[in-house]
Amino acid sequence: MQITITSSFWMFLIIVLLALQLLLVIILIIKPILRYLVGLQIRDFIEKLLSEKYTQNLMEVWPAGKRISVLNILEIGLRSQSGKIITRPIGSPKKFPGFDNLMFSPHLMTRLSLPESARINMQVTIGPKAHKPLVINIPIMIGAMAYGIALSEEAKRALARAAKTLQTSTCSGEGPFLPEERMEAGKYVLQISRWAWGARTKDQIDSADMLEVQMGQGSDMGSVSIEALEFQGRAQELSGLAPDEVAIAFPAPPGIQKQSDWPGFMKSLRKRSNGIPIALKVMATGHLEDDLEAAIRLGFDAVIIDGAQGGSHATTPIKQDDFGIPSLVALIRAVNFLNKQRVRDQISLIVAGGYFTPGECLKAIALGADVIYMATVPLFALTHNQVGKVIPWEPPSTLVFYDSPAKSKLDIDQAATSVVNTLTSMVLEMEEAMRSLGKASLKELSADDLVAMDSLSAEVTGVKRIY
């Protein structure tokens, strides 16, 4: 085989070599010049930082940020820009008293732990006194995240598909009924919400396994509105609103104009429910016992208590930071009140708001909760291994929110698998912990399985202190 090297080849090779030499010379010459110039700028910058008075010094932002936080500075800017109410996604950044200072306390010599082969009963029955109780196979339910108001169709379908695989339930949230979500789901909770479409139709109620009357959540309650521009598209069509109509939340679901309307409302809803459980969802406040007393009087089968750590798609900072009481405190107060009223075995207790780990979930169950309602964890799991489609220019949440142009990029199958993997992993950890405690069923857990590391946690929960 003969290879012919033409003169043009040699010319090209010479040009490449010259170019490389030129590049090397430039680097050798430019590098020290750049270092010198950068050094001058840095020295000048440091001199100004250490000599200029605070009112003219860039570092004034440091003590300002320490005093009022970077988040406060950001939100001041957002308010200054629009002059309107601002809404913050996900939930409050505040640290509330929680489960960190409670520790499990297994017996080592006086009671053996269970072997790895021991099967753990994680099944939960919600609304045991209802004609058709809701039975789920794990003590975690996928919480209320609304179609249109918050999440896209792709995200809702992925959550529903995951819930069916996990043999647990998913919730419609307060948005318009999405038929595709119901088709994907196994067990389905339908919210009776505080919007114009919130009463739901007969067919929608007939498709549900539990109804959830929504009066509030961890970081939101009361009247709010959504501009038509943020709600346009299929969600607006399913809501029944006109294209330019603002969506406005009511103080209570349709049919409740005053307190005396509640008994008639519940009688009608009970008839429409065809025997499935009816739950009441509330924001946990200092008046929690009054709300629970009303729930008992009206015959609710379950209560969902959302603590101050509860997230949301977008609510005002004042509601996220300054309303409600912490989830741990709400749980203890609810358990104590239901026990005092002797209805604890009749009304299921579902807790929500700031539950992120298997340990937090299992501690809540030991303290008296039946089920954990979880939204933020599956929401983050949805975007696992898909965030590269939007970052660094957009946050991961743009893959799941309804009003985002990037929502179509979410792979539904992959998102559903990620949610299944996340919750499966959490439940497996909870099972391992229960074997270590020597408990084969969730019903065997109690506050006696815990100890408190500080006096506040001990006082709030009634759990014995470690000292």
Short mmCIF file of C-alpha atoms in Angstrom, two decimals:
data_model
loop_
_atom_site.label_atom_id
_atom_site.label_comp_id
_atom_site.label_asym_id
_atom_site.label_seq_id
_atom_site.Cartn_x
_atom_site.Cartn_y
_atom_site.Cartn_z
CA MET A 1 0.00 0.00 0.00
CA GLN A 2 1.51 3.35 -1.09
CA ILE A 3 0.84 6.63 0.78
CA THR A 4 1.31 9.86 -1.15
CA ILE A 5 2.11 13.02 0.83
CA THR A 6 1.34 16.09 -1.21
CA SER A 7 2.85 19.56 -0.88
CA SER A 8 -0.48 20.82 0.50
CA PHE A 9 -0.14 18.37 3.39
CA TRP A 10 3.29 19.78 4.29
CA MET A 11 1.92 23.30 4.05
CA PHE A 12 -0.93 22.40 6.42
CA LEU A 13 1.47 20.76 8.88
CA ILE A 14 3.76 23.81 8.90
CA ILE A 15 0.79 26.13 9.56
CA VAL A 16 -0.38 23.96 12.47
CA LEU A 17 3.12 23.90 14.01
CA LEU A 18 3.48 27.67 13.63
CA ALA A 19 0.08 28.20 15.21
CA LEU A 20 1.02 26.01 18.16
CA GLN A 21 4.28 27.88 18.61
CA LEU A 22 2.49 31.22 18.47
CA LEU A 23 -0.05 30.02 21.03
CA LEU A 24 2.73 28.90 23.34
CA VAL A 25 4.50 32.26 23.06
CA ILE A 26 1.24 34.12 23.79
CA ILE A 27 0.62 31.98 26.86
CA LEU A 28 4.17 32.55 28.14
CA ILE A 29 3.91 36.30 27.61
CA ILE A 30 0.26 36.88 28.56
CA LYS A 31 0.18 34.72 31.71
CA PRO A 32 2.50 36.90 33.83
CA ILE A 33 0.79 40.03 32.50
CA LEU A 34 -2.62 38.66 33.51
CA ARG A 35 -1.30 37.64 36.92
CA TYR A 36 0.08 41.16 37.40
CA LEU A 37 -3.20 42.83 36.36
CA VAL A 38 -5.31 40.52 38.49
CA GLY A 39 -2.97 41.13 41.44
CA LEU A 40 -3.39 44.89 41.02
CA GLN A 41 -7.18 44.57 41.05
CA ILE A 42 -7.17 42.32 44.12
CA ARG A 43 -4.83 44.63 46.03
CA ASP A 44 -6.94 47.63 45.11
CA PHE A 45 -10.11 45.78 46.16
CA ILE A 46 -8.65 44.73 49.53
CA GLU A 47 -7.32 48.24 50.21
CA LYS A 48 -10.79 49.68 49.61
CA LEU A 49 -12.41 47.06 51.85
CA LEU A 50 -10.02 47.88 54.68
CA SER A 51 -10.00 51.66 54.29
CA GLU A 52 -13.34 52.95 53.01
CA LYS A 53 -15.98 53.80 55.60
CA TYR A 54 -18.88 51.37 55.95
CA THR A 55 -21.40 53.53 54.10
CA GLN A 56 -19.23 53.32 50.96
CA ASN A 57 -17.88 49.83 51.52
CA LEU A 58 -19.14 46.81 49.59
CA MET A 59 -18.79 44.72 52.72
CA GLU A 60 -21.71 46.52 54.32
CA VAL A 61 -23.77 43.66 52.88
CA TRP A 62 -21.97 41.23 55.22
CA PRO A 63 -23.28 42.58 58.56
CA ALA A 64 -26.57 43.40 56.86
CA GLY A 65 -26.87 39.80 55.69
CA LYS A 66 -25.95 38.54 59.15
CA ARG A 67 -28.59 40.77 60.72
CA ILE A 68 -31.54 40.24 58.40
CA SER A 69 -30.35 37.25 56.31
CA VAL A 70 -29.74 36.94 52.59
CA LEU A 71 -33.30 35.62 52.19
CA ASN A 72 -34.73 38.81 53.71
CA ILE A 73 -32.61 40.93 51.37
CA LEU A 74 -33.80 38.89 48.39
CA GLU A 75 -37.47 39.22 49.37
CA ILE A 76 -37.10 42.96 49.97
CA GLY A 77 -35.85 43.18 46.39
CA LEU A 78 -38.77 41.13 45.04
CA ARG A 79 -41.26 43.33 46.92
CA SER A 80 -39.52 46.46 45.66
CA GLN A 81 -39.71 45.21 42.09
CA SER A 82 -43.44 44.52 41.92
CA GLY A 83 -45.22 46.20 44.82
CA LYS A 84 -47.43 43.09 45.00
CA ILE A 85 -47.78 40.09 47.29
CA ILE A 86 -44.86 37.74 46.77
CA THR A 87 -45.14 33.96 47.05
CA ARG A 88 -42.36 31.62 48.13
CA PRO A 89 -42.20 27.98 46.97
CA ILE A 90 -41.72 24.78 49.01
CA GLY A 91 -42.15 26.18 52.55
CA SER A 92 -40.61 28.14 55.40
CA PRO A 93 -36.82 28.06 55.97
CA LYS A 94 -37.39 28.53 59.72
CA LYS A 95 -36.20 25.78 62.06
CA PHE A 96 -39.04 24.65 64.31
CA PRO A 97 -38.75 22.31 67.30
CA GLY A 98 -38.87 18.80 65.86
CA PHE A 99 -37.92 15.17 66.33
CA ASP A 100 -34.12 15.53 66.41
CA ASN A 101 -33.86 15.35 70.20
CA LEU A 102 -35.91 12.16 70.42
CA MET A 103 -34.02 8.87 70.11
CA PHE A 104 -35.22 5.28 69.84
CA SER A 105 -34.37 3.19 72.88
CA PRO A 106 -34.29 -0.55 72.16
CA HIS A 107 -33.85 -3.24 74.82
CA LEU A 108 -30.68 -5.28 74.40
CA MET A 109 -30.61 -7.89 77.17
CA THR A 110 -34.23 -7.93 78.34
CA ARG A 111 -35.85 -8.27 74.90
CA LEU A 112 -34.31 -9.68 71.74
CA SER A 113 -34.55 -7.87 68.42
CA LEU A 114 -36.26 -9.65 65.53
CA PRO A 115 -34.35 -11.66 62.92
CA GLU A 116 -33.83 -10.31 59.41
CA SER A 117 -36.39 -12.82 58.10
CA ALA A 118 -39.16 -11.45 60.34
CA ARG A 119 -41.98 -9.90 58.34
CA ILE A 120 -43.07 -6.47 59.49
CA ASN A 121 -46.72 -5.48 59.17
CA MET A 122 -46.72 -1.94 57.75
CA GLN A 123 -50.36 -1.96 56.63
CA VAL A 124 -52.64 0.84 57.82
CA THR A 125 -56.43 1.14 57.82
CA ILE A 126 -57.76 4.70 57.57
CA GLY A 127 -61.28 5.43 58.74
CA PRO A 128 -61.87 2.11 60.54
CA LYS A 129 -65.48 3.00 61.36
CA ALA A 130 -66.33 3.89 57.74
CA HIS A 131 -68.32 1.42 55.67
CA LYS A 132 -65.43 1.22 53.17
CA PRO A 133 -62.17 1.99 55.03
CA LEU A 134 -59.08 2.94 53.05
CA VAL A 135 -56.39 0.26 53.42
CA ILE A 136 -52.81 1.01 52.33
CA ASN A 137 -49.72 -1.19 52.57
CA ILE A 138 -47.25 1.40 53.85
CA PRO A 139 -47.66 4.16 56.47
CA ILE A 140 -46.79 6.92 53.99
CA MET A 141 -49.35 8.58 51.72
CA ILE A 142 -48.46 10.88 48.85
CA GLY A 143 -49.84 14.21 49.96
CA ALA A 144 -52.00 16.84 48.36
CA MET A 145 -50.30 18.65 45.47
CA ALA A 146 -52.75 20.38 43.18
CA TYR A 147 -52.93 20.04 39.43
CA GLY A 148 -52.89 23.43 37.71
CA ILE A 149 -52.51 25.45 40.88
CA ALA A 150 -49.14 23.78 41.46
CA LEU A 151 -48.12 20.70 39.48
CA SER A 152 -48.21 19.73 35.83
CA GLU A 153 -50.11 16.78 34.39
CA GLU A 154 -46.83 14.95 33.89
CA ALA A 155 -45.90 15.32 37.56
CA LYS A 156 -49.35 14.30 38.81
CA ARG A 157 -49.40 11.22 36.59
CA ALA A 158 -45.94 10.19 37.81
CA LEU A 159 -47.00 10.53 41.46
CA ALA A 160 -50.18 8.54 40.83
CA ARG A 161 -48.26 5.80 39.04
CA ALA A 162 -45.78 5.60 41.92
CA ALA A 163 -48.57 5.41 44.51
CA LYS A 164 -50.16 2.48 42.69
CA THR A 165 -46.86 0.59 42.59
CA LEU A 166 -46.28 1.28 46.30
CA GLN A 167 -49.87 0.23 47.14
CA THR A 168 -50.52 3.48 48.91
CA SER A 169 -52.68 6.48 48.01
CA THR A 170 -52.16 9.74 46.22
CA CYS A 171 -54.22 12.90 46.66
CA SER A 172 -55.77 15.14 44.04
CA GLY A 173 -54.94 18.28 45.96
CA GLU A 174 -57.16 21.32 45.71
CA GLY A 175 -56.88 21.83 41.95
CA PRO A 176 -59.29 20.77 39.19
CA PHE A 177 -59.93 17.03 38.83
CA LEU A 178 -57.45 15.49 36.38
CA PRO A 179 -58.91 12.29 34.79
CA GLU A 180 -55.48 11.00 33.73
CA GLU A 181 -54.26 11.13 37.34
CA ARG A 182 -57.18 9.03 38.53
CA MET A 183 -56.57 6.51 35.76
CA GLU A 184 -52.92 6.12 36.79
CA ALA A 185 -53.59 5.84 40.53
CA GLY A 186 -54.58 2.87 42.63
CA LYS A 187 -55.98 4.28 45.88
CA TYR A 188 -57.12 7.86 45.33
CA VAL A 189 -57.93 10.65 47.80
CA LEU A 190 -60.10 13.45 46.41
CA GLN A 191 -60.03 16.86 48.06
CA ILE A 192 -63.26 18.75 48.62
CA SER A 193 -61.52 22.07 48.24
CA ARG A 194 -62.20 25.76 48.77
CA TRP A 195 -62.42 26.73 45.11
CA ALA A 196 -65.31 27.14 42.68
CA TRP A 197 -64.79 23.55 41.43
CA GLY A 198 -64.19 22.19 44.95
CA ALA A 199 -67.56 20.52 45.56
CA ARG A 200 -66.68 17.93 42.87
CA THR A 201 -69.09 16.03 40.64
CA LYS A 202 -70.83 12.72 41.37
CA ASP A 203 -68.53 10.83 38.99
CA GLN A 204 -65.44 12.36 40.58
CA ILE A 205 -66.57 11.42 44.09
CA ASP A 206 -67.58 7.93 42.94
CA SER A 207 -64.00 7.41 41.69
CA ALA A 208 -62.41 8.22 45.06
CA ASP A 209 -61.32 5.95 47.93
CA MET A 210 -61.40 8.77 50.49
CA LEU A 211 -62.63 12.37 50.55
CA GLU A 212 -60.60 15.13 52.17
CA VAL A 213 -62.32 18.36 53.18
CA GLN A 214 -59.61 20.99 52.95
CA MET A 215 -59.85 23.89 55.39
CA GLY A 216 -56.15 24.67 55.47
CA GLN A 217 -52.63 23.29 55.28
CA GLY A 218 -49.31 23.91 56.98
CA SER A 219 -48.46 27.13 55.23
CA ASP A 220 -51.80 28.28 53.86
CA MET A 221 -55.43 28.88 54.73
CA GLY A 222 -58.03 31.53 54.02
CA SER A 223 -58.81 33.35 50.78
CA VAL A 224 -56.20 33.66 48.03
CA SER A 225 -56.35 34.28 44.28
CA ILE A 226 -54.52 33.11 41.16
CA GLU A 227 -54.21 35.29 38.08
CA ALA A 228 -55.75 33.84 34.92
CA LEU A 229 -52.38 34.04 33.14
CA GLU A 230 -50.82 31.58 35.64
CA PHE A 231 -53.73 29.17 35.30
CA GLN A 232 -54.38 29.21 31.57
CA GLY A 233 -54.58 26.05 29.51
CA ARG A 234 -56.16 22.71 30.32
CA ALA A 235 -56.33 23.32 34.07
CA GLN A 236 -58.47 26.38 33.45
CA GLU A 237 -60.72 24.40 31.10
CA LEU A 238 -61.19 21.62 33.68
CA SER A 239 -61.92 24.22 36.37
CA GLY A 240 -64.88 25.61 34.46
CA LEU A 241 -63.56 29.17 34.69
CA ALA A 242 -63.62 31.61 31.79
CA PRO A 243 -60.25 32.24 30.04
CA ASP A 244 -59.78 35.63 31.69
CA GLU A 245 -61.36 34.76 35.04
CA VAL A 246 -59.29 34.99 38.22
CA ALA A 247 -59.37 31.85 40.40
CA ILE A 248 -60.31 32.76 43.97
CA ALA A 249 -60.24 30.43 46.98
CA PHE A 250 -63.15 30.66 49.43
CA PRO A 251 -62.88 30.63 53.23
CA ALA A 252 -64.57 27.19 53.16
CA PRO A 253 -65.70 24.66 50.52
CA PRO A 254 -68.72 25.53 48.34
CA GLY A 255 -71.88 25.17 50.40
CA ILE A 256 -70.41 26.60 53.61
CA GLN A 257 -71.36 30.25 54.03
CA LYS A 258 -71.60 30.26 57.84
CA GLN A 259 -70.78 27.94 60.73
CA SER A 260 -74.35 26.62 60.95
CA ASP A 261 -74.03 25.21 57.41
CA TRP A 262 -71.59 22.47 58.50
CA PRO A 263 -74.05 19.80 59.71
CA GLY A 264 -76.10 19.96 56.49
CA PHE A 265 -72.92 20.00 54.40
CA MET A 266 -71.60 16.87 56.12
CA LYS A 267 -74.93 15.06 55.88
CA SER A 268 -74.99 15.69 52.13
CA LEU A 269 -71.32 14.78 51.68
CA ARG A 270 -71.79 11.57 53.68
CA LYS A 271 -74.61 10.57 51.36
CA ARG A 272 -72.51 11.37 48.29
CA SER A 273 -69.49 9.50 49.63
CA ASN A 274 -71.09 6.05 49.40
CA GLY A 275 -69.38 4.77 52.54
CA ILE A 276 -65.77 5.82 51.94
CA PRO A 277 -63.96 7.72 54.73
CA ILE A 278 -64.21 11.49 54.97
CA ALA A 279 -61.20 13.32 56.38
CA LEU A 280 -60.76 16.91 57.55
CA LYS A 281 -57.49 18.67 56.72
CA VAL A 282 -56.46 21.65 58.83
CA MET A 283 -53.51 23.88 59.53
CA ALA A 284 -52.34 23.14 63.07
CA THR A 285 -52.88 26.25 65.21
CA GLY A 286 -53.20 27.18 68.85
CA HIS A 287 -56.93 26.42 68.51
CA LEU A 288 -56.27 22.83 67.40
CA GLU A 289 -58.46 21.28 70.10
CA ASP A 290 -61.43 23.41 68.98
CA ASP A 291 -60.95 22.19 65.40
CA LEU A 292 -60.70 18.57 66.55
CA GLU A 293 -63.82 18.92 68.69
CA ALA A 294 -65.70 20.17 65.62
CA ALA A 295 -64.34 17.25 63.56
CA ILE A 296 -65.60 14.76 66.16
CA ARG A 297 -68.99 16.44 66.37
CA LEU A 298 -69.42 16.44 62.58
CA GLY A 299 -68.46 12.78 62.28
CA PHE A 300 -65.21 12.92 60.30
CA ASP A 301 -63.48 9.54 59.96
CA ALA A 302 -59.97 10.98 59.90
CA VAL A 303 -58.14 14.22 60.56
CA ILE A 304 -55.09 15.45 58.67
CA ILE A 305 -53.03 17.87 60.73
CA ASP A 306 -50.44 19.89 58.84
CA GLY A 307 -47.81 21.53 61.02
CA ALA A 308 -46.07 24.84 60.45
CA GLN A 309 -43.26 23.09 58.55
CA GLY A 310 -45.70 22.20 55.77
CA GLY A 311 -44.72 23.32 52.30
CA SER A 312 -46.72 24.56 49.36
CA HIS A 313 -46.33 25.45 45.72
CA ALA A 314 -46.32 29.16 46.47
CA THR A 315 -47.70 30.96 49.51
CA THR A 316 -46.83 34.24 51.16
CA PRO A 317 -43.79 34.36 53.47
CA ILE A 318 -45.96 35.65 56.33
CA LYS A 319 -48.12 32.51 56.24
CA GLN A 320 -45.11 30.23 55.94
CA ASP A 321 -43.08 31.90 58.70
CA ASP A 322 -45.66 33.28 61.13
CA PHE A 323 -48.75 31.03 61.09
CA GLY A 324 -49.39 27.68 62.75
CA ILE A 325 -47.61 25.55 65.33
CA PRO A 326 -44.82 22.97 64.82
CA SER A 327 -45.70 19.47 63.64
CA LEU A 328 -44.38 17.71 66.74
CA VAL A 329 -46.41 19.89 69.10
CA ALA A 330 -49.51 19.50 66.92
CA LEU A 331 -49.16 15.72 66.91
CA ILE A 332 -48.91 15.48 70.70
CA ARG A 333 -51.81 17.85 71.28
CA ALA A 334 -53.99 15.94 68.81
CA VAL A 335 -53.19 12.53 70.33
CA ASN A 336 -53.85 13.81 73.85
CA PHE A 337 -57.16 15.39 72.88
CA LEU A 338 -58.45 12.39 70.92
CA ASN A 339 -57.51 10.10 73.82
CA LYS A 340 -59.23 12.41 76.27
CA GLN A 341 -62.39 12.32 74.15
CA ARG A 342 -62.09 8.50 73.92
CA VAL A 343 -62.30 8.49 70.13
CA ARG A 344 -58.70 7.65 69.29
CA ASP A 345 -59.68 4.20 67.97
CA GLN A 346 -62.47 5.69 65.84
CA ILE A 347 -60.69 8.57 64.09
CA SER A 348 -57.50 8.07 62.08
CA LEU A 349 -54.74 10.60 62.65
CA ILE A 350 -52.72 11.60 59.59
CA VAL A 351 -49.86 14.04 60.14
CA ALA A 352 -47.98 16.22 57.68
CA GLY A 353 -45.50 19.06 57.54
CA GLY A 354 -41.72 18.69 57.57
CA TYR A 355 -41.36 14.91 57.56
CA PHE A 356 -38.26 14.17 55.49
CA THR A 357 -36.59 11.08 56.99
CA PRO A 358 -37.59 7.51 57.95
CA GLY A 359 -36.66 8.31 61.55
CA GLU A 360 -39.02 11.28 61.76
CA CYS A 361 -41.84 9.21 60.29
CA LEU A 362 -41.34 6.29 62.67
CA LYS A 363 -41.05 8.57 65.71
CA ALA A 364 -44.34 10.24 64.76
CA ILE A 365 -46.02 6.82 64.57
CA ALA A 366 -44.56 5.84 67.94
CA LEU A 367 -46.04 9.04 69.39
CA GLY A 368 -49.51 8.22 68.08
CA ALA A 369 -49.84 9.05 64.37
CA ASP A 370 -51.37 6.46 62.04
CA VAL A 371 -49.94 7.70 58.74
CA ILE A 372 -47.51 10.30 57.43
CA TYR A 373 -48.68 12.52 54.59
CA MET A 374 -45.61 13.31 52.51
CA ALA A 375 -45.32 15.84 49.68
CA THR A 376 -41.91 17.54 49.61
CA VAL A 377 -39.97 14.25 49.54
CA PRO A 378 -41.82 12.76 46.53
CA LEU A 379 -41.76 16.18 44.87
CA PHE A 380 -37.94 16.27 44.99
CA ALA A 381 -37.74 12.60 44.03
CA LEU A 382 -39.69 13.33 40.83
CA THR A 383 -36.75 15.20 39.32
CA HIS A 384 -33.99 12.77 40.32
CA ASN A 385 -31.52 12.24 37.43
CA GLN A 386 -33.49 14.76 35.34
CA VAL A 387 -32.32 18.08 36.79
CA GLY A 388 -29.67 18.34 34.08
CA LYS A 389 -32.49 19.21 31.70
CA VAL A 390 -32.95 22.64 33.34
CA ILE A 391 -30.02 23.55 35.60
CA PRO A 392 -27.98 25.74 35.85
CA TRP A 393 -30.35 28.30 34.33
CA GLU A 394 -33.56 27.17 36.03
CA PRO A 395 -34.33 25.42 39.35
CA PRO A 396 -35.32 21.73 39.31
CA SER A 397 -38.92 22.62 40.25
CA THR A 398 -39.48 24.00 36.74
CA LEU A 399 -39.70 20.37 35.61
CA VAL A 400 -42.85 19.80 37.66
CA PHE A 401 -44.75 23.08 37.99
CA TYR A 402 -47.81 23.69 35.81
CA ASP A 403 -46.88 27.22 34.72
CA SER A 404 -43.39 26.21 33.58
CA PRO A 405 -42.45 25.80 29.89
CA ALA A 406 -40.00 23.04 30.94
CA LYS A 407 -42.71 20.74 32.38
CA SER A 408 -42.88 18.67 29.17
CA LYS A 409 -39.25 17.65 29.70
CA LEU A 410 -40.18 15.48 32.68
CA ASP A 411 -39.94 11.77 31.83
CA ILE A 412 -43.01 10.29 33.58
CA ASP A 413 -41.71 6.72 33.78
CA GLN A 414 -38.36 7.79 35.21
CA ALA A 415 -40.01 10.20 37.65
CA ALA A 416 -42.42 7.53 38.90
CA THR A 417 -39.58 5.06 39.39
CA SER A 418 -37.59 7.60 41.40
CA VAL A 419 -40.55 8.22 43.72
CA VAL A 420 -41.08 4.47 44.16
CA ASN A 421 -37.40 3.96 44.96
CA THR A 422 -37.34 6.83 47.45
CA LEU A 423 -40.38 5.75 49.47
CA THR A 424 -39.44 2.06 49.25
CA SER A 425 -36.03 2.88 50.69
CA MET A 426 -37.62 4.87 53.51
CA VAL A 427 -40.04 2.07 54.40
CA LEU A 428 -37.25 -0.53 54.37
CA GLU A 429 -35.30 1.59 56.85
CA MET A 430 -38.37 1.87 59.05
CA GLU A 431 -38.75 -1.92 58.95
CA GLU A 432 -35.11 -2.41 59.93
CA ALA A 433 -35.58 -0.05 62.87
CA MET A 434 -38.66 -1.95 64.00
CA ARG A 435 -36.79 -5.27 63.95
CA SER A 436 -34.12 -3.65 66.10
CA LEU A 437 -36.84 -2.57 68.53
CA GLY A 438 -38.33 -6.08 68.52
CA LYS A 439 -41.62 -4.85 67.04
CA ALA A 440 -43.39 -6.74 64.24
CA SER A 441 -46.25 -4.29 63.68
CA LEU A 442 -46.72 -0.54 63.66
CA LYS A 443 -49.38 -0.96 66.33
CA GLU A 444 -46.73 -2.26 68.75
CA LEU A 445 -44.80 1.03 68.67
CA SER A 446 -45.33 3.51 71.49
CA ALA A 447 -43.76 6.50 73.19
CA ASP A 448 -42.03 4.02 75.51
CA ASP A 449 -39.72 3.20 72.59
CA LEU A 450 -38.27 6.72 72.76
CA VAL A 451 -36.13 8.82 75.07
CA ALA A 452 -35.69 12.60 75.03
CA MET A 453 -32.29 14.30 75.00
CA ASP A 454 -33.54 17.67 76.27
CA SER A 455 -36.10 18.92 78.72
CA LEU A 456 -38.28 20.68 76.10
CA SER A 457 -38.76 17.52 74.03
CA ALA A 458 -39.49 15.54 77.19
CA GLU A 459 -42.01 18.11 78.41
CA VAL A 460 -43.81 18.38 75.06
CA THR A 461 -44.00 14.64 74.34
CA GLY A 462 -44.13 13.10 77.81
CA VAL A 463 -41.19 10.89 76.81
CA LYS A 464 -38.71 10.15 79.60
CA ARG A 465 -35.43 12.05 79.57
CA ILE A 466 -32.07 10.34 79.20
CA TYR A 467 -30.88 11.94 82.46
#
